[in-house]
PDB file of C-alpha atoms and ligand atoms in Angstrom:
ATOM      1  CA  UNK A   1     -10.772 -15.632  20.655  1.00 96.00           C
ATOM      2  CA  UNK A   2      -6.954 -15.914  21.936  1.00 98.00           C
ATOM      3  CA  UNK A   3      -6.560 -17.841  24.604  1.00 98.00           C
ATOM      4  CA  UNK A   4      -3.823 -16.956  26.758  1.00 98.00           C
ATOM      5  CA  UNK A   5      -2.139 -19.343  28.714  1.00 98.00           C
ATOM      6  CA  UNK A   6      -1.499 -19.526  32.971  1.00 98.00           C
ATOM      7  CA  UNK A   7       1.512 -21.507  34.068  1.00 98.00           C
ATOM      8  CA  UNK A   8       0.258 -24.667  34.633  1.00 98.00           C
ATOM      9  CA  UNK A   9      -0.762 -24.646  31.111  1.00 98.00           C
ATOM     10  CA  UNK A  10       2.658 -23.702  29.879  1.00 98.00           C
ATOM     11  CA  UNK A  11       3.991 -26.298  31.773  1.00 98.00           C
ATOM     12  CA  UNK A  12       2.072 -28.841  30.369  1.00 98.00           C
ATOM     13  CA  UNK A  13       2.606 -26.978  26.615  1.00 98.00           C
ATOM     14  CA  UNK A  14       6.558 -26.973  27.568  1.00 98.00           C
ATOM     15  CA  UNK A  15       6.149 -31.322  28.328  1.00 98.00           C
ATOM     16  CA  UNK A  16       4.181 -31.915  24.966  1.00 98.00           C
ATOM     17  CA  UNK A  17       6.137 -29.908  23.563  1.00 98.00           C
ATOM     18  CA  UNK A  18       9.507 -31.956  24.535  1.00 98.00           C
ATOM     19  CA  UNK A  19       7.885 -35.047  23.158  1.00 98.00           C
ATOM     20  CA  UNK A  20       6.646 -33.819  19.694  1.00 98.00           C
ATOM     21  CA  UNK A  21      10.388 -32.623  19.068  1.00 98.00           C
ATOM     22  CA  UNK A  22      12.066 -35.648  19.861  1.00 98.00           C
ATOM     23  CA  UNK A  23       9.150 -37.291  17.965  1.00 98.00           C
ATOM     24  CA  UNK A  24      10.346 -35.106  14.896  1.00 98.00           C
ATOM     25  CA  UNK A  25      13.802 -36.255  15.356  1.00 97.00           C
ATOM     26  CA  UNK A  26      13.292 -39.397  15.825  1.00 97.00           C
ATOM     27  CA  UNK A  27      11.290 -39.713  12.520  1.00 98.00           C
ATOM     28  CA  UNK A  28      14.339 -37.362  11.268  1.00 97.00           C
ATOM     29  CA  UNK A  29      17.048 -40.170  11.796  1.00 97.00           C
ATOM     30  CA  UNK A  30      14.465 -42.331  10.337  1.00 98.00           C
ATOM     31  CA  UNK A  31      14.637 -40.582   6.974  1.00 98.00           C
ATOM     32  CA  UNK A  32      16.856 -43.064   4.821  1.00 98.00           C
ATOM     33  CA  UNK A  33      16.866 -44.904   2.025  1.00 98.00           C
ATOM     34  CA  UNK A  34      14.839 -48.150   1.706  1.00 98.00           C
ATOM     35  CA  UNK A  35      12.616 -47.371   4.390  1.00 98.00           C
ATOM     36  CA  UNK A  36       8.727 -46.449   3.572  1.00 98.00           C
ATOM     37  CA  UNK A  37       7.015 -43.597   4.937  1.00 98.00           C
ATOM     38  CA  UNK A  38       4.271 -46.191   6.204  1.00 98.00           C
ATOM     39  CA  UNK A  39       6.805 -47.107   8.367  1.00 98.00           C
ATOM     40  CA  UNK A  40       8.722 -44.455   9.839  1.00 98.00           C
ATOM     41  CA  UNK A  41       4.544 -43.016  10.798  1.00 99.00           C
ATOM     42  CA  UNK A  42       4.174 -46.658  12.676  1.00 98.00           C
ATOM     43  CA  UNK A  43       7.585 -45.766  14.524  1.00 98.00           C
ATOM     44  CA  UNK A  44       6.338 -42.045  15.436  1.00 98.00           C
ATOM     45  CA  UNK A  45       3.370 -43.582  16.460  1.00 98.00           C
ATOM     46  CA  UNK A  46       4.773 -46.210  18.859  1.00 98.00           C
ATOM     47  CA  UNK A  47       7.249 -43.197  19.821  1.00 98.00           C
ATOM     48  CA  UNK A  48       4.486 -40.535  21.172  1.00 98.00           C
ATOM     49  CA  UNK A  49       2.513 -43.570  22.877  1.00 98.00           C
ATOM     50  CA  UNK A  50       5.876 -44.984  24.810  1.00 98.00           C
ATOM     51  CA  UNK A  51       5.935 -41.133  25.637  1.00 98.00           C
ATOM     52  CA  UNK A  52       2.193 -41.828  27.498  1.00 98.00           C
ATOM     53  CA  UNK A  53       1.174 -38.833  25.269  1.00 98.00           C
ATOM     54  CA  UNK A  54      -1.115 -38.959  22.294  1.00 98.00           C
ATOM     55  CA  UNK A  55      -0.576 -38.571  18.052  1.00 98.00           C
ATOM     56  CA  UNK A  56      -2.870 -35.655  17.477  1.00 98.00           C
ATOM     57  CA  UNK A  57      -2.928 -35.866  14.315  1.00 98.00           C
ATOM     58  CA  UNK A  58      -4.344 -39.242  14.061  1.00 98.00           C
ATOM     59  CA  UNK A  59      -8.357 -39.227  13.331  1.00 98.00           C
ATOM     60  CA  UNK A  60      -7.867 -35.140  13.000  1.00 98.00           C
ATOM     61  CA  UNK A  61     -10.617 -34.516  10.621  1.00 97.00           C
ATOM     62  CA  UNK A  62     -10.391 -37.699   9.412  1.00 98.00           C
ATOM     63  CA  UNK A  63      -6.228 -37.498   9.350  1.00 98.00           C
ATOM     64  CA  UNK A  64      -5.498 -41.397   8.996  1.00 98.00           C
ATOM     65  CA  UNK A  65      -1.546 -41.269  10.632  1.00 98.00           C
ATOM     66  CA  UNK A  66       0.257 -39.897  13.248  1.00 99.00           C
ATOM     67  CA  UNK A  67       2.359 -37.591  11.531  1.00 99.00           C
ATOM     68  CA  UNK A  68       2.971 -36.119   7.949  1.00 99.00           C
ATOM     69  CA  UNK A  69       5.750 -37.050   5.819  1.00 99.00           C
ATOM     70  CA  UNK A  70       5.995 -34.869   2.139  1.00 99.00           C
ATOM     71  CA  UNK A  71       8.176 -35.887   0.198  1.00 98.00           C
ATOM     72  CA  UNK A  72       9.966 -33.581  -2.601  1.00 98.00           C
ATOM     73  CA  UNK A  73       7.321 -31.402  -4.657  1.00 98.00           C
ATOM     74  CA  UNK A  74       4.628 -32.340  -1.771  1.00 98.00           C
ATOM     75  CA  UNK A  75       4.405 -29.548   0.714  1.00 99.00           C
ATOM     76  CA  UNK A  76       2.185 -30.771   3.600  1.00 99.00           C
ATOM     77  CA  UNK A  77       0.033 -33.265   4.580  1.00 98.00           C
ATOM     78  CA  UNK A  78       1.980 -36.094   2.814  1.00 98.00           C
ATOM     79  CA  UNK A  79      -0.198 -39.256   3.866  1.00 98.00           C
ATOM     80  CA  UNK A  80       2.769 -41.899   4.939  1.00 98.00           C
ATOM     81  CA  UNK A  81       2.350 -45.040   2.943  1.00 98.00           C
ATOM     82  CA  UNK A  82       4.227 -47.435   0.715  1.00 98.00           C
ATOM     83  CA  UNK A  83       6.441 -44.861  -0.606  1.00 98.00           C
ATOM     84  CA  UNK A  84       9.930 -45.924  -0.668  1.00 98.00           C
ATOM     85  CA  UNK A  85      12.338 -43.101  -0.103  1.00 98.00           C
ATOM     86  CA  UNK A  86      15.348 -43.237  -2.036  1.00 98.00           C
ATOM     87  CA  UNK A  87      18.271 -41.323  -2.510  1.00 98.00           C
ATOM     88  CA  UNK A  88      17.798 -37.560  -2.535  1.00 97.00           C
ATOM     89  CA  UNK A  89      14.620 -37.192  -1.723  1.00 98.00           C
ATOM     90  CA  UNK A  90      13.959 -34.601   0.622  1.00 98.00           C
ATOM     91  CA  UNK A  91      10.813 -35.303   3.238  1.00 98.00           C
ATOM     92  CA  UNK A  92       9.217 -32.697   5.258  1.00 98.00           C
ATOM     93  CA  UNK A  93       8.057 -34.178   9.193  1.00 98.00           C
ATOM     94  CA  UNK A  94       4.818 -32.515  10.485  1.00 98.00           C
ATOM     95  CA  UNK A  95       4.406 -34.393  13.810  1.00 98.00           C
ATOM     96  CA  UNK A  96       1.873 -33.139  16.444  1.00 98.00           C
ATOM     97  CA  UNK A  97       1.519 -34.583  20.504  1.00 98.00           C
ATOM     98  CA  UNK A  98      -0.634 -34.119  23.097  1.00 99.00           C
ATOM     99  CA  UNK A  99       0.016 -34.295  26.906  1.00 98.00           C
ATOM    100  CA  UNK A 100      -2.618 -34.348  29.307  1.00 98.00           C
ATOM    101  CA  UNK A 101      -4.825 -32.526  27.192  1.00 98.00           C
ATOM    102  CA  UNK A 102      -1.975 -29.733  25.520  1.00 98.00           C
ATOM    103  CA  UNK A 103      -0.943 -29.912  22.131  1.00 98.00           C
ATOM    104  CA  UNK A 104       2.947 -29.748  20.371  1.00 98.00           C
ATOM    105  CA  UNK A 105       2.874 -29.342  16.734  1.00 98.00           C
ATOM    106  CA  UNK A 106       6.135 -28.900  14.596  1.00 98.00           C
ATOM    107  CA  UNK A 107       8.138 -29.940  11.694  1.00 98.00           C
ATOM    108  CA  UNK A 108      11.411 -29.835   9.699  1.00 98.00           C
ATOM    109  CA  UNK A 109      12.822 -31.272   6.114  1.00 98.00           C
ATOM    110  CA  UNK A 110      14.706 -33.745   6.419  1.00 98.00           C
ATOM    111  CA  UNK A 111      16.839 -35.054   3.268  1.00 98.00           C
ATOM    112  CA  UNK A 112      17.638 -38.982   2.561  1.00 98.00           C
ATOM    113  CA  UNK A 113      21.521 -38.251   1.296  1.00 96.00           C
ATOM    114  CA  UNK A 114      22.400 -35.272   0.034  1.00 94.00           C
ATOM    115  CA  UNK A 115      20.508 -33.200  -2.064  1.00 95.00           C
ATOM    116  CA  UNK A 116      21.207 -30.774  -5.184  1.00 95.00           C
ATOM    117  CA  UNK A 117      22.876 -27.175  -3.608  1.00 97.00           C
ATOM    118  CA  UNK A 118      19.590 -25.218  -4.688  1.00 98.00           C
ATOM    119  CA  UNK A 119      17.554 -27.791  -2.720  1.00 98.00           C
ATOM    120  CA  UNK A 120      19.908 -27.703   0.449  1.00 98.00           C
ATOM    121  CA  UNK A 121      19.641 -23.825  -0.147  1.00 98.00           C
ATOM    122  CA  UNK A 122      15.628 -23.562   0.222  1.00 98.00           C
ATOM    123  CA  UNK A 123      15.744 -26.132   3.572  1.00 98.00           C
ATOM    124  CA  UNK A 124      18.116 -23.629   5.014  1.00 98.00           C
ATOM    125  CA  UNK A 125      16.362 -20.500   3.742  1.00 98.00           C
ATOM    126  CA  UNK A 126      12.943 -22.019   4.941  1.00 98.00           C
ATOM    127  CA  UNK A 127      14.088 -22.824   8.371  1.00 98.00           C
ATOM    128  CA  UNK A 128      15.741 -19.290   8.694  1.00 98.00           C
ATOM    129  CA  UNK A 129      12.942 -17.869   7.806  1.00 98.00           C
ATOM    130  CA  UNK A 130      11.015 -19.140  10.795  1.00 98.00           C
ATOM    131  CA  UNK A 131      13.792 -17.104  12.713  1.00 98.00           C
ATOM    132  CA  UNK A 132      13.492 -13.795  11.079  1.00 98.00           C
ATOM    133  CA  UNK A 133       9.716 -14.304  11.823  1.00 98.00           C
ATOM    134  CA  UNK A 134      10.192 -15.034  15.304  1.00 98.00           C
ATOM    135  CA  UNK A 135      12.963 -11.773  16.001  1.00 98.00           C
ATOM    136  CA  UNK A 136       9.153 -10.548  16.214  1.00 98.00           C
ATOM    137  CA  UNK A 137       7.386 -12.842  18.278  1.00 98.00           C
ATOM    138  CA  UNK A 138       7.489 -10.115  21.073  1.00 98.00           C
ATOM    139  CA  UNK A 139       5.519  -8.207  23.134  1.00 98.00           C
ATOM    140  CA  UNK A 140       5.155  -4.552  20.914  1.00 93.00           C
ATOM    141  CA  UNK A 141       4.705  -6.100  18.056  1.00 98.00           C
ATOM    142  CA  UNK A 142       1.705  -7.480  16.147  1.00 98.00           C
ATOM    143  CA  UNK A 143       0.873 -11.105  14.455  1.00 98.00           C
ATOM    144  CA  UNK A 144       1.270  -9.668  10.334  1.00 98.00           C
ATOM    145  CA  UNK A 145       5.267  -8.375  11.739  1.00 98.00           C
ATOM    146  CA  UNK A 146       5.836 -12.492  12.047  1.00 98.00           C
ATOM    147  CA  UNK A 147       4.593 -13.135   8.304  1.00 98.00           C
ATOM    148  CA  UNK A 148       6.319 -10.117   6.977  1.00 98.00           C
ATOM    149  CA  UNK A 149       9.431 -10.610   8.238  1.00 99.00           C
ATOM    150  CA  UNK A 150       9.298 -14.556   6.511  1.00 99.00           C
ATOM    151  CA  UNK A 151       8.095 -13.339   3.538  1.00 99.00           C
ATOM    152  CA  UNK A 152      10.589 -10.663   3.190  1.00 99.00           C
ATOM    153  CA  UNK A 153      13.688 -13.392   4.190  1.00 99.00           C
ATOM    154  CA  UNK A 154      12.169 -16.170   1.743  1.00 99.00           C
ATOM    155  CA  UNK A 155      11.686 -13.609  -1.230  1.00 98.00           C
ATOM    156  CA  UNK A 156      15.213 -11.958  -0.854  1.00 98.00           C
ATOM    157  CA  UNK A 157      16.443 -15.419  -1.221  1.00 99.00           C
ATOM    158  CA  UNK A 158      14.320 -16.594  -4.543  1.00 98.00           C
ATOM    159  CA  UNK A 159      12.096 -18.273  -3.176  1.00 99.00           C
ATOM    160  CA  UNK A 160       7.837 -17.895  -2.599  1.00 98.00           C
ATOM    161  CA  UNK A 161       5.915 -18.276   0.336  1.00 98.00           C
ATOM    162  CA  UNK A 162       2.289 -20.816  -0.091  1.00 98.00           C
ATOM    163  CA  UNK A 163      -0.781 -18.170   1.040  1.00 98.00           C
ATOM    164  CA  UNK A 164      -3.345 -20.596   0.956  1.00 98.00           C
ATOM    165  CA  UNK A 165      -2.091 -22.166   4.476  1.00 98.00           C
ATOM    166  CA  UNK A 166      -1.072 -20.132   7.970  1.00 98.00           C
ATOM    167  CA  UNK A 167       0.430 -21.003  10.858  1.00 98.00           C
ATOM    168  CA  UNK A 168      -1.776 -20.699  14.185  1.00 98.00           C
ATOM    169  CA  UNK A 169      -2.844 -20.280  17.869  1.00 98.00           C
ATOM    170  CA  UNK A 170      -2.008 -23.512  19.514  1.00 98.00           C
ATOM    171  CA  UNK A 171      -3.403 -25.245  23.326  1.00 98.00           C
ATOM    172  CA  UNK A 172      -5.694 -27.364  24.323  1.00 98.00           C
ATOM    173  CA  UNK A 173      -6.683 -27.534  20.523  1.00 98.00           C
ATOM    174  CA  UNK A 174      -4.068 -27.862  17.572  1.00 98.00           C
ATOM    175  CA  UNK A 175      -5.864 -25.115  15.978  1.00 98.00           C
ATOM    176  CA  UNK A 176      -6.944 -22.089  18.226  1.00 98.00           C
ATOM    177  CA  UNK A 177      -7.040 -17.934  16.913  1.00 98.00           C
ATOM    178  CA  UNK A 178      -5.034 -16.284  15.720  1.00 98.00           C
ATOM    179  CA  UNK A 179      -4.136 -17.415  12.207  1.00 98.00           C
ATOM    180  CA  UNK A 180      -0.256 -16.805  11.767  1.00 98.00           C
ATOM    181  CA  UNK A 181       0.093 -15.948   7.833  1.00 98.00           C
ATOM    182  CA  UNK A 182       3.502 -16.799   6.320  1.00 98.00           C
ATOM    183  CA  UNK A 183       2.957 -13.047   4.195  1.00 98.00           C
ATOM    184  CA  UNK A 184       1.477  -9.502   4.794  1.00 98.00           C
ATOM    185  CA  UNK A 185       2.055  -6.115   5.607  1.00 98.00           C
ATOM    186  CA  UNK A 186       3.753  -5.768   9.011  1.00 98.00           C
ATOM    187  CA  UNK A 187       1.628  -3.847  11.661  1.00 98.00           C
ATOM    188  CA  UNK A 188      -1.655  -5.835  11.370  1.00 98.00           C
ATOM    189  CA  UNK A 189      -3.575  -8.357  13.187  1.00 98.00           C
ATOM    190  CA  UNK A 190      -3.494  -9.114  17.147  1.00 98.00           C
ATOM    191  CA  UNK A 191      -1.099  -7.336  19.426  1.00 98.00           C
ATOM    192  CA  UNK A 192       1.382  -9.865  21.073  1.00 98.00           C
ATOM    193  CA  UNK A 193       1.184 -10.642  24.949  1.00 98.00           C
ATOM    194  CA  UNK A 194       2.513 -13.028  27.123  1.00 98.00           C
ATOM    195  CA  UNK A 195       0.927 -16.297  27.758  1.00 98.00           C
ATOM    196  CA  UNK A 196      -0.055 -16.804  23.672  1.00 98.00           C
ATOM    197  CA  UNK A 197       1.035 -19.754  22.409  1.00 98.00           C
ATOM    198  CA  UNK A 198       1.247 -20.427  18.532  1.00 98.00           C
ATOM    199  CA  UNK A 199       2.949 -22.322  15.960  1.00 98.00           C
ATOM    200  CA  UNK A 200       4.930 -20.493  13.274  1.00 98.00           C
ATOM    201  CA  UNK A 201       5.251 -22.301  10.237  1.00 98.00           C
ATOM    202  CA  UNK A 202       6.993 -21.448   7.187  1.00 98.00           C
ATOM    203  CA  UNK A 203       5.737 -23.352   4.195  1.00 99.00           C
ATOM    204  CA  UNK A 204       8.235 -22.328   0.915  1.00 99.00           C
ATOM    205  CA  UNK A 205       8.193 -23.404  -2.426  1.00 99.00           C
ATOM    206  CA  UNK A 206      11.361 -23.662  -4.779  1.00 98.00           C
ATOM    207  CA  UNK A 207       9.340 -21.730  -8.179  1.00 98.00           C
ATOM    208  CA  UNK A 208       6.214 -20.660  -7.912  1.00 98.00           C
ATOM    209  CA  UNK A 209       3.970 -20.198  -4.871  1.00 98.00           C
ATOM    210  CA  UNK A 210       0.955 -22.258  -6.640  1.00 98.00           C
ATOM    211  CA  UNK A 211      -0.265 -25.350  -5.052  1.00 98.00           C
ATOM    212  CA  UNK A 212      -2.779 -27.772  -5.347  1.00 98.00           C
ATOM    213  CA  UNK A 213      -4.309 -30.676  -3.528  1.00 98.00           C
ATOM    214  CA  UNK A 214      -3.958 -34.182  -4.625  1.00 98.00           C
ATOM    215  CA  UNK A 215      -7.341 -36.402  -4.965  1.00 98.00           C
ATOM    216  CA  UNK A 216      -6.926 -38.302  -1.920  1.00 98.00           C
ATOM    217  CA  UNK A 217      -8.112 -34.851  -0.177  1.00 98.00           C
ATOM    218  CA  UNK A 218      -4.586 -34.096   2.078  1.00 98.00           C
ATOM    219  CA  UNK A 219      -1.664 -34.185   0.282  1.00 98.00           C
ATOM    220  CA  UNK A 220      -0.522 -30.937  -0.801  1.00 98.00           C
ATOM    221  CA  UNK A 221       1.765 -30.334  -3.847  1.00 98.00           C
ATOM    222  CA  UNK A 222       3.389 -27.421  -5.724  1.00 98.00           C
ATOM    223  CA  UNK A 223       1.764 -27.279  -9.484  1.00 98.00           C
ATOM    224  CA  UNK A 224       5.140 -26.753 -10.747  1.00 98.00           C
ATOM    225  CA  UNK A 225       6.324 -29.304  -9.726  1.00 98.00           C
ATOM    226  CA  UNK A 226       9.403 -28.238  -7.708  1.00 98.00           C
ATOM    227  CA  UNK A 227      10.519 -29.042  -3.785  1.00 98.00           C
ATOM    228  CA  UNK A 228       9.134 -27.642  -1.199  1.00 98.00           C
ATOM    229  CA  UNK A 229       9.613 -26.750   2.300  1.00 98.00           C
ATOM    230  CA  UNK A 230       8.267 -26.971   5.542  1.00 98.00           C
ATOM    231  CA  UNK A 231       9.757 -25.835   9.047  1.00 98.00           C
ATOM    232  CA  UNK A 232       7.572 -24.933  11.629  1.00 98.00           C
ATOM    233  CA  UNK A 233       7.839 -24.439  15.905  1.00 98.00           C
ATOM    234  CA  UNK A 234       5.297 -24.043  18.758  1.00 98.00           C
ATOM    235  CA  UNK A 235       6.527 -20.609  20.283  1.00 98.00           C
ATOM    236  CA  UNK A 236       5.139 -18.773  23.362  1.00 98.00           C
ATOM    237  CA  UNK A 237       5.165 -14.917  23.523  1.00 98.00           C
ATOM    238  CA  UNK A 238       6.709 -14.042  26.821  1.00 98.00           C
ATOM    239  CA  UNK A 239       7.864 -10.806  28.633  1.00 98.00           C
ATOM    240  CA  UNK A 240      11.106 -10.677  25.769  1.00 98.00           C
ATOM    241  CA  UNK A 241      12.667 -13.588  24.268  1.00 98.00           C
ATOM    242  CA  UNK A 242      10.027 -15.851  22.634  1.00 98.00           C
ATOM    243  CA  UNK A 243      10.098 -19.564  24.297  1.00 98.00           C
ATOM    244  CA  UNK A 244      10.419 -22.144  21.622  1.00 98.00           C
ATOM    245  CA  UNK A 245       8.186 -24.737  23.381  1.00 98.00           C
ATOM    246  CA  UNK A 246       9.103 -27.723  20.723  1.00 98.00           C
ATOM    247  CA  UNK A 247      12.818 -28.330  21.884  1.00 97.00           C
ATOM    248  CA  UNK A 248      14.303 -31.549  22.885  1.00 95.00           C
ATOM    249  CA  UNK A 249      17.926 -31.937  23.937  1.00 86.00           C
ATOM    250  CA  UNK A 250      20.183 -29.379  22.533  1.00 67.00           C
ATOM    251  CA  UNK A 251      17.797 -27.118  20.976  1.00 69.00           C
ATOM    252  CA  UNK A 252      15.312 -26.951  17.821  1.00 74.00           C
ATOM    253  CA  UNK A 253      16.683 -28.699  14.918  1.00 81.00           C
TER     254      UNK A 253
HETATM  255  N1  MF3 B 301       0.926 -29.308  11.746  1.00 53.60           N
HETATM  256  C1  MF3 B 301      -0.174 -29.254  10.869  1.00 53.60           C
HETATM  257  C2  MF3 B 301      -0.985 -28.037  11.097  1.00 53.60           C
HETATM  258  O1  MF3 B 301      -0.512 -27.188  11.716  1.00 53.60           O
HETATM  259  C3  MF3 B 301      -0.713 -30.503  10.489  1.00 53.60           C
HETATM  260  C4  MF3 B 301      -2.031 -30.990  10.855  1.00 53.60           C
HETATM  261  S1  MF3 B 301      -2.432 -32.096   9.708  1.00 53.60           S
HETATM  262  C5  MF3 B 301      -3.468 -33.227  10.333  1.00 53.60           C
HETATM  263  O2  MF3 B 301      -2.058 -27.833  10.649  1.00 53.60           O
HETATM  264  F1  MF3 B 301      -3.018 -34.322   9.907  1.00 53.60           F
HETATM  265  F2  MF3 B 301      -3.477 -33.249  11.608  1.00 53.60           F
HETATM  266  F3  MF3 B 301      -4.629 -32.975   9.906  1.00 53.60           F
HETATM  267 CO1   CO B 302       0.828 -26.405  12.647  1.00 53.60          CO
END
């Protein structure tokens, strides 16, 4: 069931919202060398809580930190710990907030240094991709037109699109109906209407498309070995322009 939201839920949406995307840059500028993962989460952590807001990832099913940090062939749900990122690395930021009871949820790639062209390439073509998705997150169109037009964008550029995880409804949960594929035929699923909130979230893998997850039951990584992406917004549908809801300052990053 979609929930769609009234105003004073979008308000509160547009506030948690604000926080999780300075949260993300915040870890962002946080991505260097010589720092540990365990320690930009701890900074995230005390950043969302000086906010008065709440880390909703932490105890999610079990989720033991406030945000995810991936780092290179890891895709999502990198558990931060006593990694040490060093140069070139690239590490994808999945940070999530809740304000007076309303979930943000985004992320981005961030890179310590700069990394090989081909791997600069696939954190540009990933977050583009979550823009050619959203030229459809409009009223007359349907969910599947979002994943389409990713999938088309990623593939033309050489790069595959993970199946086995979706974007999603967002609100008063992190995870509310629809599921937002990354993939599909356009002209499926729920029609879009104002007042639905979701999170689009391109998830793109350098070779192959095949993933698997690690033993400690989170951390996602490609088999092949090779980077991967993540980039992902909480969007609501409106009467025309979709409303990126995870903006701070001047814009998404
Ligand atoms: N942003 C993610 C999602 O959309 C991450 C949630 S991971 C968890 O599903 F740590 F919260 F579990
Ligand atoms: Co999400």
């Amino acid at each position: 069931m979609i929930k769609l939201k009234s105003q004073r839920e979008i308000a509160l949406m547009r506030k948690a919202g604000e926080i999780t995307a300075a949260a993300r840059a915040y870890a962002g500028k946080l991505v260097t060398a010589g720092i540990t993962t365990r320690e930009i989460d701890k900074a995230v952590h005390d950043f969302i809580v000086s906010k008065g807001a709440v880390p909703t990832f932490l105890n999610y099913s079990g989720y033991p930190a406030s945000c995810c940090l991936s780092v290179n062939e890891e895709l999502i749900h990198g558990i931060p710990g006593r990694r040490v990122l060093k140069d070139g690395d690239i590490v994808s930021v999945d940070v999530g907030a809740t304000w007076h009871g309303y979930v943000g949820d985004c992320a981005a790639t961030f890179t310590v240094g700069e990394p090989d062209p081909e791997v600069r390439r696939l954190i540009e073509v990933t977050r583009q991709s979550f823009f050619e998705g959203i030229a459809y997150a409009r009223e007359g169109y349907r969910i599947s037109d979002i994943g389409h037009a990713v999938q088309t964008y990623v593939e033309q550029n050489g790069f595959s699109v993970v199946r086995e995880y979706v974007g999603h409804g967002v609100g008063s949960a992190m995870h509310e109906d629809p599921e937002v594929p990354n993939y599909g035929r356009p002209g499926r699923g729920p029609r879009l209407v104002r007042g639905m909130t979701i999170a689009v979230e391109p998830m793109v893998n350098m070779g192959s498309a095949a993933i698997r997850v690690l033993d400690d039951g989170w951390t996602v990584v490609t088999q092949d070995g090779k980077p991967a992406c993540h980039y992902e917004n909480t969007i609501l549908i409106t009467s025309g322009d979709p409303e990126i809801l995870t903006v701070c300052g001047d814009g998404p990053i």
